[in-house]
Coordinates of N, CA and C in Angstrom, one line a residue:
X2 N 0.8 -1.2 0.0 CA 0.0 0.0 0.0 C 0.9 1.2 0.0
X3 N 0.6 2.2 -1.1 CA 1.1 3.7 -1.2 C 0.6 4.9 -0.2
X4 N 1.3 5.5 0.4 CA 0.6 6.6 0.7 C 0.9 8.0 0.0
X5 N 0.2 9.0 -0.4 CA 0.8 10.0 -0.9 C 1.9 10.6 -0.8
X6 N 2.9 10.4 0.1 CA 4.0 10.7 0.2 C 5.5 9.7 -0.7
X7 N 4.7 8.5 -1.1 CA 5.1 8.1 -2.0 C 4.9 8.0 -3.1
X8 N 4.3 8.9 -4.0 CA 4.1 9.7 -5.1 C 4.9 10.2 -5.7
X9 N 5.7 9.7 -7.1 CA 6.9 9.8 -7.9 C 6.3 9.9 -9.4
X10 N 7.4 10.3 -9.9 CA 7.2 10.4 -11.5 C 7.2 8.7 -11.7
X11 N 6.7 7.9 -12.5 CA 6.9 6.6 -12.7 C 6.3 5.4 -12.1
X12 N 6.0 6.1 -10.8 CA 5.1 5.3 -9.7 C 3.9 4.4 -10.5
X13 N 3.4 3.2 -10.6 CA 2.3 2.9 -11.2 C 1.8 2.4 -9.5
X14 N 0.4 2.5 -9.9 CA -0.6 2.3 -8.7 C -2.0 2.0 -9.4
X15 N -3.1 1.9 -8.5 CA -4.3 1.1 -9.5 C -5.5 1.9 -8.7
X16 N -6.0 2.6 -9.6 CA -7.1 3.3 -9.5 C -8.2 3.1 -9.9
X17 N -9.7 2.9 -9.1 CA -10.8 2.1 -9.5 C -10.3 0.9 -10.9
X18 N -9.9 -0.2 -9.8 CA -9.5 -1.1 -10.6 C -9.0 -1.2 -11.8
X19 N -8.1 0.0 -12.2 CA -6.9 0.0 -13.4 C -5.6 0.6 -13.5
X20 N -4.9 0.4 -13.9 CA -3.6 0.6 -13.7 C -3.6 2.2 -14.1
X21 N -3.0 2.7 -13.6 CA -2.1 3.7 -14.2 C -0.8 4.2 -13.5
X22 N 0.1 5.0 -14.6 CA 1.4 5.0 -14.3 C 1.5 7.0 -13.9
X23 N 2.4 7.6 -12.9 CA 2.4 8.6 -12.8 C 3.7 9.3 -13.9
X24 N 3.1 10.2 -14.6 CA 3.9 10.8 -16.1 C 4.2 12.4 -15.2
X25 N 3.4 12.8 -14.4 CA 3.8 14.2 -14.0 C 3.6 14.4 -12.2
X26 N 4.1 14.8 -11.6 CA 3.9 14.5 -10.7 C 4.7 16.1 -9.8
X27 N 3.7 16.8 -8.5 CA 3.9 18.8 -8.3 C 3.3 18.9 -6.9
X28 N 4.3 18.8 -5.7 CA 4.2 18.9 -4.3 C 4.0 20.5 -4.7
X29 N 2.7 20.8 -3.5 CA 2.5 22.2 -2.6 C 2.3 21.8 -1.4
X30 N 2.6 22.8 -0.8 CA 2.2 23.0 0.9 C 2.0 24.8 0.8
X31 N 0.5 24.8 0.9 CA -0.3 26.0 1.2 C -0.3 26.7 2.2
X32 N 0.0 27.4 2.6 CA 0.5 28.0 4.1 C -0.4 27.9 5.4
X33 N -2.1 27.6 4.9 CA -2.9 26.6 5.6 C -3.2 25.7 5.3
X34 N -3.4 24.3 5.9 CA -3.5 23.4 5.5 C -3.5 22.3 5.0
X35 N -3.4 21.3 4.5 CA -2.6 19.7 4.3 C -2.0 20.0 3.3
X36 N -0.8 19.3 2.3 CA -0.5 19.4 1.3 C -0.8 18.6 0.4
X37 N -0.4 19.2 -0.4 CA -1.4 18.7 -1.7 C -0.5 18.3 -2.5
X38 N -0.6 17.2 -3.7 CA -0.3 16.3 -4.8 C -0.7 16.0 -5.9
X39 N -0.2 16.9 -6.4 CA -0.8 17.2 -7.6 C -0.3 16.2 -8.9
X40 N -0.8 14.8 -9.3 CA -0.8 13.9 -10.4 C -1.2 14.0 -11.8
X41 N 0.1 14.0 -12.7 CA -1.1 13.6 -14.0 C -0.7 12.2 -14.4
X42 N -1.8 11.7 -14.5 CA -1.8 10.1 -14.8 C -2.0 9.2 -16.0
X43 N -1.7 8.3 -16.3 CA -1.6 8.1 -18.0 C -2.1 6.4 -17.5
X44 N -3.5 6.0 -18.2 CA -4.4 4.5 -17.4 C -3.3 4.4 -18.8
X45 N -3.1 2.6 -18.3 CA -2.3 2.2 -19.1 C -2.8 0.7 -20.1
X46 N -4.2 1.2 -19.5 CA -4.8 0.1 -20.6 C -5.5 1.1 -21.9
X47 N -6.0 2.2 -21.4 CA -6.6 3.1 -22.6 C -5.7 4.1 -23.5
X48 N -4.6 3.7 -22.3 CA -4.0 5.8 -22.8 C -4.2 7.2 -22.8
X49 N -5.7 7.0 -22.1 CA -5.7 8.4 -21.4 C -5.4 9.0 -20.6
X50 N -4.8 10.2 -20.6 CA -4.4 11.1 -19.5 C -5.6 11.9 -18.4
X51 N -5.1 11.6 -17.0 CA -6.0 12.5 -16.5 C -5.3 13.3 -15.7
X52 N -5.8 14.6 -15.2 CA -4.9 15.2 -13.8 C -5.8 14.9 -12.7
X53 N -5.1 14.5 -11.1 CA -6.0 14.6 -10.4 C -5.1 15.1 -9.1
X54 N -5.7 15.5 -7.8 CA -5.3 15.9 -6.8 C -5.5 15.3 -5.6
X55 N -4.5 14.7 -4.5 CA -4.3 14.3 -3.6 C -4.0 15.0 -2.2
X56 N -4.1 14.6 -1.1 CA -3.8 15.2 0.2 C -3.3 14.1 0.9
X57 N -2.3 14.5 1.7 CA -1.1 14.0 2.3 C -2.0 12.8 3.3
X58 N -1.8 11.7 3.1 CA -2.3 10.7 4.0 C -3.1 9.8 2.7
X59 N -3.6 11.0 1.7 CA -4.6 9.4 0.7 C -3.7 8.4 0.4
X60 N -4.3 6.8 0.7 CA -3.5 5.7 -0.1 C -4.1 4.8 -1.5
X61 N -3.0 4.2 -1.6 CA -3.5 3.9 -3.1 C -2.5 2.2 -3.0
X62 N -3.4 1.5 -3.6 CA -3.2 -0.1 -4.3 C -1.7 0.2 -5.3
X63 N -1.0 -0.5 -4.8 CA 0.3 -0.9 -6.1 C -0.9 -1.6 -7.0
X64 N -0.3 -1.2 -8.6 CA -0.5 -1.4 -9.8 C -0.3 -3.1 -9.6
X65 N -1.1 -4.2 -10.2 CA -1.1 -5.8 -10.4 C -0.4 -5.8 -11.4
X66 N 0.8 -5.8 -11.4 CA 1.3 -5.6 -13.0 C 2.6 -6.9 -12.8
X67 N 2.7 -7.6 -14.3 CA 4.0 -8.5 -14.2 C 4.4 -8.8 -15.8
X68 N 5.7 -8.7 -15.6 CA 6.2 -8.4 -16.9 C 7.0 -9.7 -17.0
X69 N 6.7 -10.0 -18.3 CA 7.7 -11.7 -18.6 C 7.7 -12.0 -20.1
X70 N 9.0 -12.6 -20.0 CA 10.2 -12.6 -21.1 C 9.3 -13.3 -22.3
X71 N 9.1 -12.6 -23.6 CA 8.7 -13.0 -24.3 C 9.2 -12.9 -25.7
X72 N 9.3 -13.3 -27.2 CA 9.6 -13.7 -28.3 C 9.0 -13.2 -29.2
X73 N 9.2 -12.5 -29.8 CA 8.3 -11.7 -30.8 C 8.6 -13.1 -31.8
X74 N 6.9 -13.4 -32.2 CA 7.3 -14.0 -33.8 C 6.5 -13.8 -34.9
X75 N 5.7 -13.1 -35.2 CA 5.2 -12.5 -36.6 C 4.4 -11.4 -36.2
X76 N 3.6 -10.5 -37.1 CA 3.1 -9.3 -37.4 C 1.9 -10.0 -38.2
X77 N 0.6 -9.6 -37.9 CA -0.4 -9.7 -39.4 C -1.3 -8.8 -39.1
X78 N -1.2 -7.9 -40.2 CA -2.3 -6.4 -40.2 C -2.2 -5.5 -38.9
X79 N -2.7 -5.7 -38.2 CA -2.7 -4.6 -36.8 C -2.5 -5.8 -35.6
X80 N -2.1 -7.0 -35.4 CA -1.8 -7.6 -34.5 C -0.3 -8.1 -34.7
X81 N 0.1 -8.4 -33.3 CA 1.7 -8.8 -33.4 C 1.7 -10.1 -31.7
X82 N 2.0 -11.0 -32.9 CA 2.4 -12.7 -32.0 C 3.1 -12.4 -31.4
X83 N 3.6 -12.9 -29.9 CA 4.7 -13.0 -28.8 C 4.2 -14.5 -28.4
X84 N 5.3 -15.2 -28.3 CA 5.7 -16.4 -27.7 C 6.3 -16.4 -26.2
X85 N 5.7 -16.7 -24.7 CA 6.5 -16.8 -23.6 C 7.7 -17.9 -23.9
X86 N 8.8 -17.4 -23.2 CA 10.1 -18.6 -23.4 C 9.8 -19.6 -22.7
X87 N 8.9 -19.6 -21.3 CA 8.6 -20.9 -20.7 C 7.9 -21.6 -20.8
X88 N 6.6 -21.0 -21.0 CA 5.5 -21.9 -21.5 C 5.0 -22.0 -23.0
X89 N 5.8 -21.0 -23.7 CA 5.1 -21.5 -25.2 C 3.5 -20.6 -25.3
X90 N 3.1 -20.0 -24.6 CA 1.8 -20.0 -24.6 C 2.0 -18.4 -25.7
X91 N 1.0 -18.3 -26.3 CA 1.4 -17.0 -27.8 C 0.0 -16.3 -26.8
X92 N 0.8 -14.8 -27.5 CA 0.4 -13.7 -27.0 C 0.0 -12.4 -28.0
X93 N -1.3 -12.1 -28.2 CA -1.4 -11.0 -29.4 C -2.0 -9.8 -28.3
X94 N -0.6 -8.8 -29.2 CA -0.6 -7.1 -29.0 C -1.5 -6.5 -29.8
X95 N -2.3 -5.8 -29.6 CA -2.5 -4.6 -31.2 C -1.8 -3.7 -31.3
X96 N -2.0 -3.0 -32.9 CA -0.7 -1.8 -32.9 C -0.8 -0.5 -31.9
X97 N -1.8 -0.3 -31.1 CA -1.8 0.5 -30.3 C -1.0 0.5 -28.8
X98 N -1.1 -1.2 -28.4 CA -0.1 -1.9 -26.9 C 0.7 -1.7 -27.9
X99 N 1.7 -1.6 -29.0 CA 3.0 -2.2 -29.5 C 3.4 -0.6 -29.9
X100 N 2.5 0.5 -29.9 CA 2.9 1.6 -30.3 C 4.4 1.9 -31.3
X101 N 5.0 2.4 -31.1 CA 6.7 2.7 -31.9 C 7.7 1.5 -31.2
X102 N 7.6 1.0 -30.8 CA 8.4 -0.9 -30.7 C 8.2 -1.1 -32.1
X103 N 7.4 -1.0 -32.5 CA 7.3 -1.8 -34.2 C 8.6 -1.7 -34.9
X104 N 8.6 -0.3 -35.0 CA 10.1 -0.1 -35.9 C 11.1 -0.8 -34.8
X105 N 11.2 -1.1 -34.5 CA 12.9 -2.2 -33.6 C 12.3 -3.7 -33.7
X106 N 11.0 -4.4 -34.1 CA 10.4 -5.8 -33.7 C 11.1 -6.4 -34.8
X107 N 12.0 -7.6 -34.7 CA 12.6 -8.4 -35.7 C 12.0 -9.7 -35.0
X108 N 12.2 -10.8 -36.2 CA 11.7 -11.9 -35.9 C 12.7 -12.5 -34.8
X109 N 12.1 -13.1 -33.8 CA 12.6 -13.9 -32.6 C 13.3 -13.2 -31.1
X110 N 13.0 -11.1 -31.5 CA 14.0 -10.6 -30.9 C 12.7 -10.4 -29.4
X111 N 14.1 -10.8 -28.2 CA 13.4 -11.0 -26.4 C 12.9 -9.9 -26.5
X112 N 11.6 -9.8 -25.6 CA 10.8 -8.7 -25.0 C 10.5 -9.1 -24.0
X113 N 10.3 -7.9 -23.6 CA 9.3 -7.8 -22.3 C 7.8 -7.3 -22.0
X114 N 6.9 -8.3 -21.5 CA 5.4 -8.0 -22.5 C 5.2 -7.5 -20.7
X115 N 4.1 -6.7 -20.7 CA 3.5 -6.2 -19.4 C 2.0 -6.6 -19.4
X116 N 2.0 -7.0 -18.2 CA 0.2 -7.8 -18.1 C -0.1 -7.0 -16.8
X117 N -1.4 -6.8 -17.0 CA -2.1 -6.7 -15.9 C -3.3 -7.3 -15.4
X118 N -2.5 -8.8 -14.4 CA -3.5 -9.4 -14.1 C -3.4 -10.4 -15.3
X119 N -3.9 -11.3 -16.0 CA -4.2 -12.2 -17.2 C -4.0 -11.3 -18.1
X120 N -4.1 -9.8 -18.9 CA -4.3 -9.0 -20.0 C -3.2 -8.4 -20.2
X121 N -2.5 -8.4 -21.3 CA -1.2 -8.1 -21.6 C -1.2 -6.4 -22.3
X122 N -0.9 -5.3 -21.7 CA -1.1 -4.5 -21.8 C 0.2 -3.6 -22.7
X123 N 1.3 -3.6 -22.2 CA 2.4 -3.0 -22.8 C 3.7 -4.0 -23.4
X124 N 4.8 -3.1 -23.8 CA 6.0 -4.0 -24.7 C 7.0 -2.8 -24.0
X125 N 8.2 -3.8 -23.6 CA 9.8 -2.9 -22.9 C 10.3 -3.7 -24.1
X126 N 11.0 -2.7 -24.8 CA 12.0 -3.5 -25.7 C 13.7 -4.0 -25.1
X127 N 14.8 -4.1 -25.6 CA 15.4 -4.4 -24.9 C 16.5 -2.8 -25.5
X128 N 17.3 -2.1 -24.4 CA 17.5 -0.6 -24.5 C 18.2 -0.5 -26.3
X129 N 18.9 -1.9 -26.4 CA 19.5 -1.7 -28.1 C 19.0 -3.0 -29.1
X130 N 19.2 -2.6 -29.9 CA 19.0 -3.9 -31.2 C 19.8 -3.6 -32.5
X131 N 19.7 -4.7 -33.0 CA 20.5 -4.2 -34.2 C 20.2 -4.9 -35.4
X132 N 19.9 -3.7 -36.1 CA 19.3 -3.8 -37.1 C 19.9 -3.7 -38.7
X133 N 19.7 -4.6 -39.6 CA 20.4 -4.3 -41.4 C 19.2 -3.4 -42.3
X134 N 20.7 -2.6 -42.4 CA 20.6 -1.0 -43.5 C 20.2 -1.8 -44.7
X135 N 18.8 -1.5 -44.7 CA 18.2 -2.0 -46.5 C 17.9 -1.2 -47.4
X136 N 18.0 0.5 -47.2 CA 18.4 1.2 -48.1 C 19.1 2.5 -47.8
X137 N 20.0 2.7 -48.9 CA 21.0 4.0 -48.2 C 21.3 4.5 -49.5
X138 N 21.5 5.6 -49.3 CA 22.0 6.5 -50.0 C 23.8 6.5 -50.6
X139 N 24.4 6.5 -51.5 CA 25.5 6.0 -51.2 C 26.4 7.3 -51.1
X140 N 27.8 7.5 -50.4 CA 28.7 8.4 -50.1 C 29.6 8.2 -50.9
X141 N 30.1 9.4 -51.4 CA 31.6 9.4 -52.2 C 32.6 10.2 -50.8
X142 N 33.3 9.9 -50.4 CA 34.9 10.1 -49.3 C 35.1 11.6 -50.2
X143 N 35.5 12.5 -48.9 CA 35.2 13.9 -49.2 C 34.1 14.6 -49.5
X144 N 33.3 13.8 -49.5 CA 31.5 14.3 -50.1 C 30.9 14.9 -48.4
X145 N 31.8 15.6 -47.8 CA 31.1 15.8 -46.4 C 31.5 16.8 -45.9
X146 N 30.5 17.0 -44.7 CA 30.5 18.3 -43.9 C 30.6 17.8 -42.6
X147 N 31.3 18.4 -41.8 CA 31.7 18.0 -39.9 C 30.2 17.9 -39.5
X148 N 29.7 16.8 -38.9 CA 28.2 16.3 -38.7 C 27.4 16.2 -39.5
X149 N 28.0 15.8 -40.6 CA 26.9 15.5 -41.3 C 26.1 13.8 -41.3
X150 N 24.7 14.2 -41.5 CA 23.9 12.8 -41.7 C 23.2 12.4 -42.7
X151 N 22.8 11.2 -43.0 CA 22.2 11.0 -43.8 C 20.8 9.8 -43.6
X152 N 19.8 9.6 -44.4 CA 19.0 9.0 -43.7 C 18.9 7.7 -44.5
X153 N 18.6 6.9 -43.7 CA 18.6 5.2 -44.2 C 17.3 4.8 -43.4
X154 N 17.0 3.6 -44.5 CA 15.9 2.6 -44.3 C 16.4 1.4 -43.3
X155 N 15.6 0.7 -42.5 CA 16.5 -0.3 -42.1 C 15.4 -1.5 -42.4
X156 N 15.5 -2.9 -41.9 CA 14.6 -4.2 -42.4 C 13.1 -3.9 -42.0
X157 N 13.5 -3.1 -40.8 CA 11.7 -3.1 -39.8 C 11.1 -1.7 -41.2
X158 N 11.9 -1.1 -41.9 CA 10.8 -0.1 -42.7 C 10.9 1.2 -41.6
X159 N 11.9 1.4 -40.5 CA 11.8 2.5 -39.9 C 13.3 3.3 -40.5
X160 N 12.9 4.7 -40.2 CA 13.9 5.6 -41.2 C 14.2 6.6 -40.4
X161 N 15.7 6.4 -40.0 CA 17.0 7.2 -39.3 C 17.9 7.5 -39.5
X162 N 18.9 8.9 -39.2 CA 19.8 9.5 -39.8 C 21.5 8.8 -39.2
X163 N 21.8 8.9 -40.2 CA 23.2 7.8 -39.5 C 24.4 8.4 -40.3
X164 N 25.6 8.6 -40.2 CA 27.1 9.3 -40.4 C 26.9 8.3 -42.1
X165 N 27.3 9.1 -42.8 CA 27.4 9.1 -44.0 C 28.3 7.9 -44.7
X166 N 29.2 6.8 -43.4 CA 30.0 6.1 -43.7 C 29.1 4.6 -44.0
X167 N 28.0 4.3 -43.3 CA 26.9 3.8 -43.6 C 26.2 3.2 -44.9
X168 N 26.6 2.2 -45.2 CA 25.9 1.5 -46.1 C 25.1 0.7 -46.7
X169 N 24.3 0.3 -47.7 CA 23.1 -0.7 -47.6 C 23.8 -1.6 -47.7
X170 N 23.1 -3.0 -46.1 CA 24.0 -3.9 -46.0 C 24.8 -4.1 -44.7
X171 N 25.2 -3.1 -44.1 CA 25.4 -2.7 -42.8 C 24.5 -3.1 -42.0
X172 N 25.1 -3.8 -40.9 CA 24.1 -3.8 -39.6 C 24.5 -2.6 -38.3
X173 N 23.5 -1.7 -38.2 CA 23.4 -1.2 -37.2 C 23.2 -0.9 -35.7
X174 N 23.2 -0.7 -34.3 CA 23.2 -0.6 -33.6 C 21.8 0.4 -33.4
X175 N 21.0 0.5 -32.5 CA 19.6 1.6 -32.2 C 19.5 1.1 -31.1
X176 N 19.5 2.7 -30.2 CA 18.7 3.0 -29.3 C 17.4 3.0 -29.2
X177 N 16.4 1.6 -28.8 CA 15.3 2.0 -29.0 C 14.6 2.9 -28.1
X178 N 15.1 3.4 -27.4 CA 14.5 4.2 -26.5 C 14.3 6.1 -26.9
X179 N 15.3 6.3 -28.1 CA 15.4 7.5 -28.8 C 15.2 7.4 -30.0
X180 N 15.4 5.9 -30.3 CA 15.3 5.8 -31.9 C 16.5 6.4 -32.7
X181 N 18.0 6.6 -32.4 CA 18.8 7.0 -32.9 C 19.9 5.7 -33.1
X182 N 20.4 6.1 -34.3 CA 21.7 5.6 -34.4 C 23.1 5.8 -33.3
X183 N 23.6 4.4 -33.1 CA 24.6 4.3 -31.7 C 25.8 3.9 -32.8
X184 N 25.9 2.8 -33.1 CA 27.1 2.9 -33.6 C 27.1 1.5 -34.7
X185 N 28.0 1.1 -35.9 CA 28.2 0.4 -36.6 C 28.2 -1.3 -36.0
X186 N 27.9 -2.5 -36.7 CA 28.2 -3.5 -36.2 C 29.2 -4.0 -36.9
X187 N 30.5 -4.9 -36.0 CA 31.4 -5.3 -36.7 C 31.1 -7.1 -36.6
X188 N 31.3 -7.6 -37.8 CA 31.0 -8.6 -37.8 C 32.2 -9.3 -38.4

């Protein structure tokens, strides 16, 4: 059990029986009377945002939430298969739970699927992946300017800017958490 004093950015907790995660989170102390907690909350089964306001002593249910190691193994139209590694048992996302994970999803690559309760709600990807340059632009040596970039296609169909040395064919390195290019793979 939470009490408002343990109210954080990130905190998930479960409000009339649903999850949500705290995205914003604004202590006052009014020169009379209790202080206040000011939340904005993001339910993590709809995606709605709400703001709401608390007083020092409200408690609140930890979020029923459990996250386990799962297998991406195909895409079809707006659903995406996951395989648990222990049990085998397959798991469908829509593109809305899979939001921008898509662009990093390769066949077989670990995830972390988030359920709440029996319903699998969200996807943690793993912080890198690495991904093959399937279309690029090509560079001629002296064709450059100090930071310059250029943008490439990679297998998932997502499109990022990467140092000009970069070729189709290249496997890359991505942050999926910014979506940027980290560094070349040597193979």
């Amino acid at each position: 059990m939470y009490t408002s004093s343990d109210l954080r950015k990130g905190l998930k907790i479960q409000i009339d029986g649903e999850p949500y995660v705290i995205i914003d989170f604004e202590f006052s102390k009014p020169g009379k009377g209790q202080a206040l907690y000011r939340c904005k909350l993001k339910n993590m089964m709809t995606g709605v945002i709400v703001d709401r306001t608390y007083r020092s002593g409200d408690t609140f249910q930890p979020a029923d939430l459990e996250e386990r190691a799962m297998q991406f193994l195909y895409s079809q139209e707006n659903e995406y298969c996951f395989m648990d590694v222990q049990t085998y048992d397959q798991v469908f996302l829509n593109k809305d739970q899979v939001g921008n994970a898509k662009n990093f999803l390769t066949d077989n690559l670990e995830v972390q699927i988030l359920f709440f309760g029996d319903k699998p709600i969200g996807i943690t990807l793993p912080n890198f992946v690495d991904l093959m340059v399937t279309r690029a632009e090509p560079w001629a040596k002296g064709d450059s300017v100090a930071g310059d970039t250029k943008p490439v296609t990679v297998e998932t169909g997502y499109v990022l800017r990467v140092p000009p040395f970069i070729n189709e064919g290249d496997k890359i390195t991505i942050d999926t958490r910014t979506g940027e290019y980290v560094t070349r793979v040597k193979e």
